[in-house]
XYZ file of C-alpha atoms in Angstrom:
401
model
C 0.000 0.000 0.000
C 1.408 3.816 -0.769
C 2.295 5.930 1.930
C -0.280 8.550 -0.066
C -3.213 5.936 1.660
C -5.340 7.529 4.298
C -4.415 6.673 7.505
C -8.177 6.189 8.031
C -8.379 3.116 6.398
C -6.219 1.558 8.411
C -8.573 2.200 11.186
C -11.539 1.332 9.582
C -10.713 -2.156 8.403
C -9.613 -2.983 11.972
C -12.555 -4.337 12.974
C -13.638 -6.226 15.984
C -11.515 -8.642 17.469
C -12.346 -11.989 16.004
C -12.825 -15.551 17.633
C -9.977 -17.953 15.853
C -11.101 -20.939 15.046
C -9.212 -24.266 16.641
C -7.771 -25.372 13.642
C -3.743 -25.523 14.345
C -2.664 -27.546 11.666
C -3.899 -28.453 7.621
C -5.879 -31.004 7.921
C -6.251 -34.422 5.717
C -9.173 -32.966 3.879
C -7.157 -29.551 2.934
C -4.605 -31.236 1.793
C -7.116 -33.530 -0.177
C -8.027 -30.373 -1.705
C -4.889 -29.196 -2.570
C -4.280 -32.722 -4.549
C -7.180 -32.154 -6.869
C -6.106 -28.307 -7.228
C -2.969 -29.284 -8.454
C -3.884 -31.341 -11.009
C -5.118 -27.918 -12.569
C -1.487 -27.346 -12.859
C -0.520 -30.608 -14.168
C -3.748 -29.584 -17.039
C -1.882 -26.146 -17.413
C 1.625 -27.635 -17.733
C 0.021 -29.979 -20.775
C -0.903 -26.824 -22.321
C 2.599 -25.348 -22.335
C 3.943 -28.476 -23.910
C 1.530 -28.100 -26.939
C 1.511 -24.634 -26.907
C 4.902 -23.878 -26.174
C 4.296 -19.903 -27.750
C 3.011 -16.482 -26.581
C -0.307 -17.397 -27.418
C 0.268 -20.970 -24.832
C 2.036 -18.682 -22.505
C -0.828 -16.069 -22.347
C -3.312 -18.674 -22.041
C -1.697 -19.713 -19.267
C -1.007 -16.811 -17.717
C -4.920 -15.970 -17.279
C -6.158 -19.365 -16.540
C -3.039 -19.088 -13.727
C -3.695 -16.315 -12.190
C -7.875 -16.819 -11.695
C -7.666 -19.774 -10.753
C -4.428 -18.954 -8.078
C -7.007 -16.067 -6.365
C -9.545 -18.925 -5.628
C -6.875 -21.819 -4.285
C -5.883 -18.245 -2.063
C -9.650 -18.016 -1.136
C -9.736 -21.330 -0.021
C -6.267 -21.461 2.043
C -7.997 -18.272 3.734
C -11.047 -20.149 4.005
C -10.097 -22.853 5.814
C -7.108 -20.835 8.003
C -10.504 -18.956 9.303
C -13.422 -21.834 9.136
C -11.815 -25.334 10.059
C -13.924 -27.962 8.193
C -14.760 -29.424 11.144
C -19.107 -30.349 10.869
C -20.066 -32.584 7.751
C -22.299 -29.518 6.342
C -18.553 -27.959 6.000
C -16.908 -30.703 4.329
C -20.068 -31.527 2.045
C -19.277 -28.345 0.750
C -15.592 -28.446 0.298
C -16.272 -31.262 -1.622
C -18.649 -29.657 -4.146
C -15.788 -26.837 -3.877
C -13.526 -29.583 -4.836
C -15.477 -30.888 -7.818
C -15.459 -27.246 -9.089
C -11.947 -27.107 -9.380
C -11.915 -30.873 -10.803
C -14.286 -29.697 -13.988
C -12.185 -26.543 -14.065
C -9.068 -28.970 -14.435
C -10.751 -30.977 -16.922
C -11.560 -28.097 -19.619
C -8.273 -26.163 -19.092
C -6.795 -27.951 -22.404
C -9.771 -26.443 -24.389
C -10.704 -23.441 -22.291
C -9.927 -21.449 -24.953
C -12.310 -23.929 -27.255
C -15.320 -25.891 -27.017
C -14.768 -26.227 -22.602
C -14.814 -22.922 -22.146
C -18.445 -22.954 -20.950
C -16.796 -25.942 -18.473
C -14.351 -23.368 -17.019
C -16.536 -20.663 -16.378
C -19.618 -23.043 -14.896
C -16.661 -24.571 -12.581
C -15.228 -21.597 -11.674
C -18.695 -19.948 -10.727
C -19.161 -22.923 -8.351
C -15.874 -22.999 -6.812
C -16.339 -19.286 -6.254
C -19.801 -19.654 -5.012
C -18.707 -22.392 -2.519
C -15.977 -20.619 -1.179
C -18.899 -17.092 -0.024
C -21.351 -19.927 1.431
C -18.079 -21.518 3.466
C -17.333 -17.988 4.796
C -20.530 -16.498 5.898
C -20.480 -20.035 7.576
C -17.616 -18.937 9.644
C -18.383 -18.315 13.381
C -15.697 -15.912 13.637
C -17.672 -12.860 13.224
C -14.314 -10.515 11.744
C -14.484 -12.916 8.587
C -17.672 -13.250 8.420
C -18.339 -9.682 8.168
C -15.734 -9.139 5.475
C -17.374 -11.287 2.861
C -19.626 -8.572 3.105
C -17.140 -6.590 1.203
C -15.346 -9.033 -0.396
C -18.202 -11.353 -1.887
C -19.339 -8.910 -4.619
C -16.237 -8.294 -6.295
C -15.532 -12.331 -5.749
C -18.724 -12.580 -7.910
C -18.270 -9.917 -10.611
C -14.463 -11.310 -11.133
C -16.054 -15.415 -11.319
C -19.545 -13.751 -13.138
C -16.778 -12.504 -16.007
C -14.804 -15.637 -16.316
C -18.522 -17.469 -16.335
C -19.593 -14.985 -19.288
C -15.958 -15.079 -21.038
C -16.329 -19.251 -21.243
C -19.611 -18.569 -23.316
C -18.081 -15.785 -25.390
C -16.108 -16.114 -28.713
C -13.072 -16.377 -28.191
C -11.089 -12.743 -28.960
C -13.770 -11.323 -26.549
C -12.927 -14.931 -24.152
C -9.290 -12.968 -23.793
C -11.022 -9.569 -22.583
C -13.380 -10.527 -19.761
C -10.571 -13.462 -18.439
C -7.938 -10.815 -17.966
C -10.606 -8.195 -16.636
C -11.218 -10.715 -14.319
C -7.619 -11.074 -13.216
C -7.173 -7.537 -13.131
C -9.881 -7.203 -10.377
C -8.805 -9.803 -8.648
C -5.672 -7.993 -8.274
C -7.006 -5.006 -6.797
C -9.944 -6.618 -5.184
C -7.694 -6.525 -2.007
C -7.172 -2.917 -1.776
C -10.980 -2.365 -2.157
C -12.319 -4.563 0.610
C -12.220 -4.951 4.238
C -8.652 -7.238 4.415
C -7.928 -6.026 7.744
C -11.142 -8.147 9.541
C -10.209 -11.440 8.107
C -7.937 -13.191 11.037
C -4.569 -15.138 10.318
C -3.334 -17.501 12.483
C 0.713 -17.972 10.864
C 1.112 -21.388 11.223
C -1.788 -23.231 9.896
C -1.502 -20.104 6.828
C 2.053 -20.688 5.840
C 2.133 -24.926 6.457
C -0.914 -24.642 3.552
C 0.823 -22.517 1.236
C 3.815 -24.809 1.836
C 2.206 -27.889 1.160
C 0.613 -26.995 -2.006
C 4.031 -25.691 -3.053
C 5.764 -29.051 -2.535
C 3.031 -31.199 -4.008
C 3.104 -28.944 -7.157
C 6.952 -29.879 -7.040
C 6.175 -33.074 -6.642
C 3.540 -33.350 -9.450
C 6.197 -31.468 -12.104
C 8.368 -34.756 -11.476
C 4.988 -37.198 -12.266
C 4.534 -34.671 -15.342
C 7.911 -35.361 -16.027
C 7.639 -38.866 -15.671
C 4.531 -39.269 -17.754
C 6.440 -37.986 -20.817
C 8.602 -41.379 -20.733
C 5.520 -43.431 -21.952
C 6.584 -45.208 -24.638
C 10.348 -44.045 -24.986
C 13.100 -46.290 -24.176
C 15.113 -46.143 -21.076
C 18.504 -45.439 -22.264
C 21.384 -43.494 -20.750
C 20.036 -40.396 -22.461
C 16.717 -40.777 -20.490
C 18.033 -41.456 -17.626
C 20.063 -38.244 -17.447
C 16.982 -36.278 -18.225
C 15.103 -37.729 -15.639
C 17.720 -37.674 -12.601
C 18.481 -34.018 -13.972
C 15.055 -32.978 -14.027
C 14.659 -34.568 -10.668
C 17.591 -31.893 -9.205
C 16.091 -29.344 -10.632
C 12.740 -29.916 -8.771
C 15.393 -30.438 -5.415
C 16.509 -27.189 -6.401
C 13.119 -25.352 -5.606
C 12.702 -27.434 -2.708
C 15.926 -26.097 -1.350
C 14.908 -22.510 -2.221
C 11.853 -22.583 -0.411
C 11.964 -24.984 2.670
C 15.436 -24.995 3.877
C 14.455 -22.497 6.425
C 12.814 -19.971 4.863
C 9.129 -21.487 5.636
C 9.654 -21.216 9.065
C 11.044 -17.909 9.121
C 8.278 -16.748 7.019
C 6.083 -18.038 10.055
C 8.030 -16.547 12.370
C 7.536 -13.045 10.408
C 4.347 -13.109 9.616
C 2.818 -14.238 13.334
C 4.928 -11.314 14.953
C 2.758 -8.576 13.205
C 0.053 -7.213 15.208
C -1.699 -5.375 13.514
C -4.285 -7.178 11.532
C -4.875 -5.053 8.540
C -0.835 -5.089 8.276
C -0.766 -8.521 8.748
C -3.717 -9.157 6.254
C -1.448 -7.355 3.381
C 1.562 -9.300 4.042
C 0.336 -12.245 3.784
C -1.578 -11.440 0.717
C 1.219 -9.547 -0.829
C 3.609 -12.684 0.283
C 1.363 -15.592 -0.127
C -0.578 -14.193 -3.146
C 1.395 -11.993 -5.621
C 4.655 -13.315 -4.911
C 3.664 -17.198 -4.730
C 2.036 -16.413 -8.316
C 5.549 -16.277 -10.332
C 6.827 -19.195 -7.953
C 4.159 -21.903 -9.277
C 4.203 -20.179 -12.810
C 7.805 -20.987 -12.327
C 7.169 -24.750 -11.721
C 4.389 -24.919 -14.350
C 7.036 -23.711 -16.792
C 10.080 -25.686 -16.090
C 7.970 -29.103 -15.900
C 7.030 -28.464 -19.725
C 10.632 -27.553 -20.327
C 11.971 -31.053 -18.786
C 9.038 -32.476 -21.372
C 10.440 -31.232 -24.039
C 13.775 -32.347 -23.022
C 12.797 -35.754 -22.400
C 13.685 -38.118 -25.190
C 16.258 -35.629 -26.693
C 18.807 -35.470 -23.875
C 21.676 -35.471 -26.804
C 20.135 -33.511 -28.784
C 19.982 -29.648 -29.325
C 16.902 -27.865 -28.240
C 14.355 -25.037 -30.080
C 14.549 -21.991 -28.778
C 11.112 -22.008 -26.528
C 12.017 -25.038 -24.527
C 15.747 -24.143 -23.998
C 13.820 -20.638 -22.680
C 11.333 -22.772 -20.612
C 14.275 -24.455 -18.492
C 15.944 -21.403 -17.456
C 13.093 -18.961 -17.166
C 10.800 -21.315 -15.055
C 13.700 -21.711 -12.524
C 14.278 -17.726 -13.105
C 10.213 -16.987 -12.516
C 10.532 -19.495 -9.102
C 13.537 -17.747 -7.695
C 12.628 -14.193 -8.404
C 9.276 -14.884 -7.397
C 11.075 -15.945 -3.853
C 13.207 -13.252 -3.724
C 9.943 -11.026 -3.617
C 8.574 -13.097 -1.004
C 11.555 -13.007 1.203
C 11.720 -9.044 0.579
C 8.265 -8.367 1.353
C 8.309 -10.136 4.411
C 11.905 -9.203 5.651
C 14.026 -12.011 5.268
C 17.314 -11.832 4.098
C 18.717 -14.203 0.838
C 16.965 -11.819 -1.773
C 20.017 -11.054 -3.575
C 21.786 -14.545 -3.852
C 18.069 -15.951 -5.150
C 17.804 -12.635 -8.229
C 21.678 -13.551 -8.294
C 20.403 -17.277 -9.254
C 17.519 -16.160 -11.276
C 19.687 -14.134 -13.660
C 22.620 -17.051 -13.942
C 20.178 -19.566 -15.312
C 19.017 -17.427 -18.078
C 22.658 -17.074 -19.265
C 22.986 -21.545 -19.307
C 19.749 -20.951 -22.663
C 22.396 -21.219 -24.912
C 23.507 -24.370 -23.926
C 20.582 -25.789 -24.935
C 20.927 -25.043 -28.323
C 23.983 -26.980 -28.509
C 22.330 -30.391 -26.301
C 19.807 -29.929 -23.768
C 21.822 -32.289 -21.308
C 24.575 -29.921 -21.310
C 21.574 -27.165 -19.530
C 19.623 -28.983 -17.835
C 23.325 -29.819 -15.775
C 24.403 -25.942 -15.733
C 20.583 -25.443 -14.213
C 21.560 -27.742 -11.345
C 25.559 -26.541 -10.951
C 24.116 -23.179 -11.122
C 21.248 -23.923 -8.405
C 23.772 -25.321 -6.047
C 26.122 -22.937 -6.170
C 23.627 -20.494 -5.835
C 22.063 -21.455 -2.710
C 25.592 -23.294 -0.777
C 26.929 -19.791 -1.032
C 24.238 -18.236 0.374
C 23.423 -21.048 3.175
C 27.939 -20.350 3.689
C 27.082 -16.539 3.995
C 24.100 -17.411 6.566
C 26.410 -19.550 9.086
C 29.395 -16.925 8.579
C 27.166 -13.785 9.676
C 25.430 -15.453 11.722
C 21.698 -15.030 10.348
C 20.624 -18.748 10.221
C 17.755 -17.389 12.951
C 15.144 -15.105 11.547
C 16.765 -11.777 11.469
C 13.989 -9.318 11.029
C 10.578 -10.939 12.099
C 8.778 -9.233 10.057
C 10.255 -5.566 10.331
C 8.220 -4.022 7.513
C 8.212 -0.453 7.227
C 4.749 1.264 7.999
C 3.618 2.184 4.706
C 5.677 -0.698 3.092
C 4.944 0.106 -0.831
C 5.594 -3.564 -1.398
């Protein structure tokens, strides 16, 4: 938020004090949920590897980013209103089918399932405003008073967009993204409650099974190749890759990012962190993943073999979009490692070359790279003496970020 916002609003979105719910950690059934959201990914990584051009890439990029502000609904959702009755996880479920359907049109969203997307998406979004007015913490409940109009308009355009031809199909999607984005800076984010360590294990989770389903995407494009030396490099170098995120993200970082985000007070401060943190800046890291698993597809079954131009690109710029996408995280919430992760991001774009002359030869100067990349910085942690959270969460103010 800019330091030219009116210190009034601050006051206004306050609120009352609300009654957390008792839900410490994700449960079975959230993270249930987060396996059938990610196989939207896996549908959107498909894409990619068919459409490997700006017109894949900007397909992705809208179907991305709408359906990313609902999964964030939900991991606010249930950090609020534990599914703890069977009227709560009877609709979770429905929820759930909603993002199934959504998952199952994605390849033709643009096409004849477009309809599919936008009915899903309606549900998911209308699931999501019955689970909160559910809640019986009155702070969030009194939000989706604010909240659960432009929730509609943004899910009412993707709904209309799936029925519309498709140059108009392009409009109302990326309207809808584009309120989304400012949709929090127009509502009452300050009355939702956050309780750190049920908010960041969620995000976390769905991070590492989205890792985790890149390597099954990977693995997928084996069928029907044989298992040669070639392969085998591909696959064990694809496989480091995906350790390399891992690395980036949970050696340490998750748990200062808990530590940061539960010591701010004040809730409509706390409210923009974590959607600035956990929203914007985990967008680029799972574009990041989505990109890179279609890269490792294209790879697979030409290990020895020079690349075209898009997926030598793909490689390096989804581990660039993961990184820098990190180093935003970590710099909004006050971490330090920011520069060794841009540091990385930038290195990897420089190995695209390589792939020109045999993709083996990149995808192994993406892992050297990787490793260097984050040993150096883990050495520069121990030497200074910041392997403890150094800043908790020391954002200024009227943080602009």
């Amino acid at each position: 938020m800019s330091a030219s916002e009116p210190q009034t609003a601050a006051a206004t979105e306050v609120g009352p004090v609300p009654t957390i719910e008792p839900t410490i950690h994700v449960s079975t059934l959230e993270l249930f949920f987060d396996l059938v959201f990610v196989f939207t990914l896996t549908q959107l990584t498909d894409v990619l590897v068919h459409h490997l051009d700006a017109v894949g890439v900007t397909r992705v990029l809208l179907m991305l980013g709408v359906i990313w502000w609902m999964y964030g609904g939900y991991a606010w959702l249930t950090n609020a209103v534990a599914p703890s009755s069977n009227a709560r996880r009877t609709l979770l479920l429905i929820g759930m089918a909603g993002f199934l359907v959504m998952a199952l049109a994605i390849p033709e969203a643009f096409g004849a399932s477009g309809w599919a997307f936008g009915v899903g998406y309606m549900v998911v979004n209308l699931v999501h405003t019955g689970l909160f007015f559910r809640a019986d913490n009155r702070g969030s409940a009194l939000a989706m008073r604010s909240l659960a109009p432009l929730n509609f308009a943004s899910a009412l355009l993707v709904l209309i967009g799936g029925f519309a031809p498709e140059p108009f199909r392009y409009v109302l999607w990326a309207a809808a993204l584009a309120l989304q984005i400012v949709t929090p800076y127009l509502h009452r984010l300050g009355w939702h409650s956050i309780m750190a360590g049920h908010f960041v294990e969620r995000h976390g989770l769905v991070v590492m099974i989205a890792i985790g389903e890149s390597i099954v995407a990977i693995g997928v494009g084996f069928a029907g190749l044989p298992i040669d030396a070639g392969a085998v490099a591909v696959a064990v170098l694809g496989l480091a890759l995906a350790f390399s995120l891992w690395w980036a993200y949970f050696a340490g970082d998750d748990e200062r990012a808990e530590h940061a985000l539960d010591a701010i007070l004040q809730p409509l401060r706390k409210a923009r962190v974590a959607m600035r943190g956990w929203g914007y800046a985990h967008y680029p890291m799972i574009l990041g993943v989505i990109v890179l698993a279609a890269g490792v597809k294209k790879a697979v079954g030409h290990a020895v073999e020079p690349l075209a131009l898009q997926p030598a690109v793909a490689l390096s710029a989804g581990i660039a979009l993961f990184f820098l996408g990190h180093a935003w995280f970590l710099r909004i919430l006050g971490i330090r490692g920011v520069a060794h992760r841009v540091g990385v991001a930038v290195a990897v774009l420089a190995a695209i070359p390589l792939g020109q002359v045999v993709a083996a030869a990149q995808l192994a100067a993406l892992v050297l790279i990787t490793a260097i990349g984050m040993i150096v910085e883990s050495r520069t942690r121990r030497r200074t003496g910041t392997t403890a959270v150094p800043t908790f969460g020391r954002i200024p103010r009227e943080d602009p970020r």
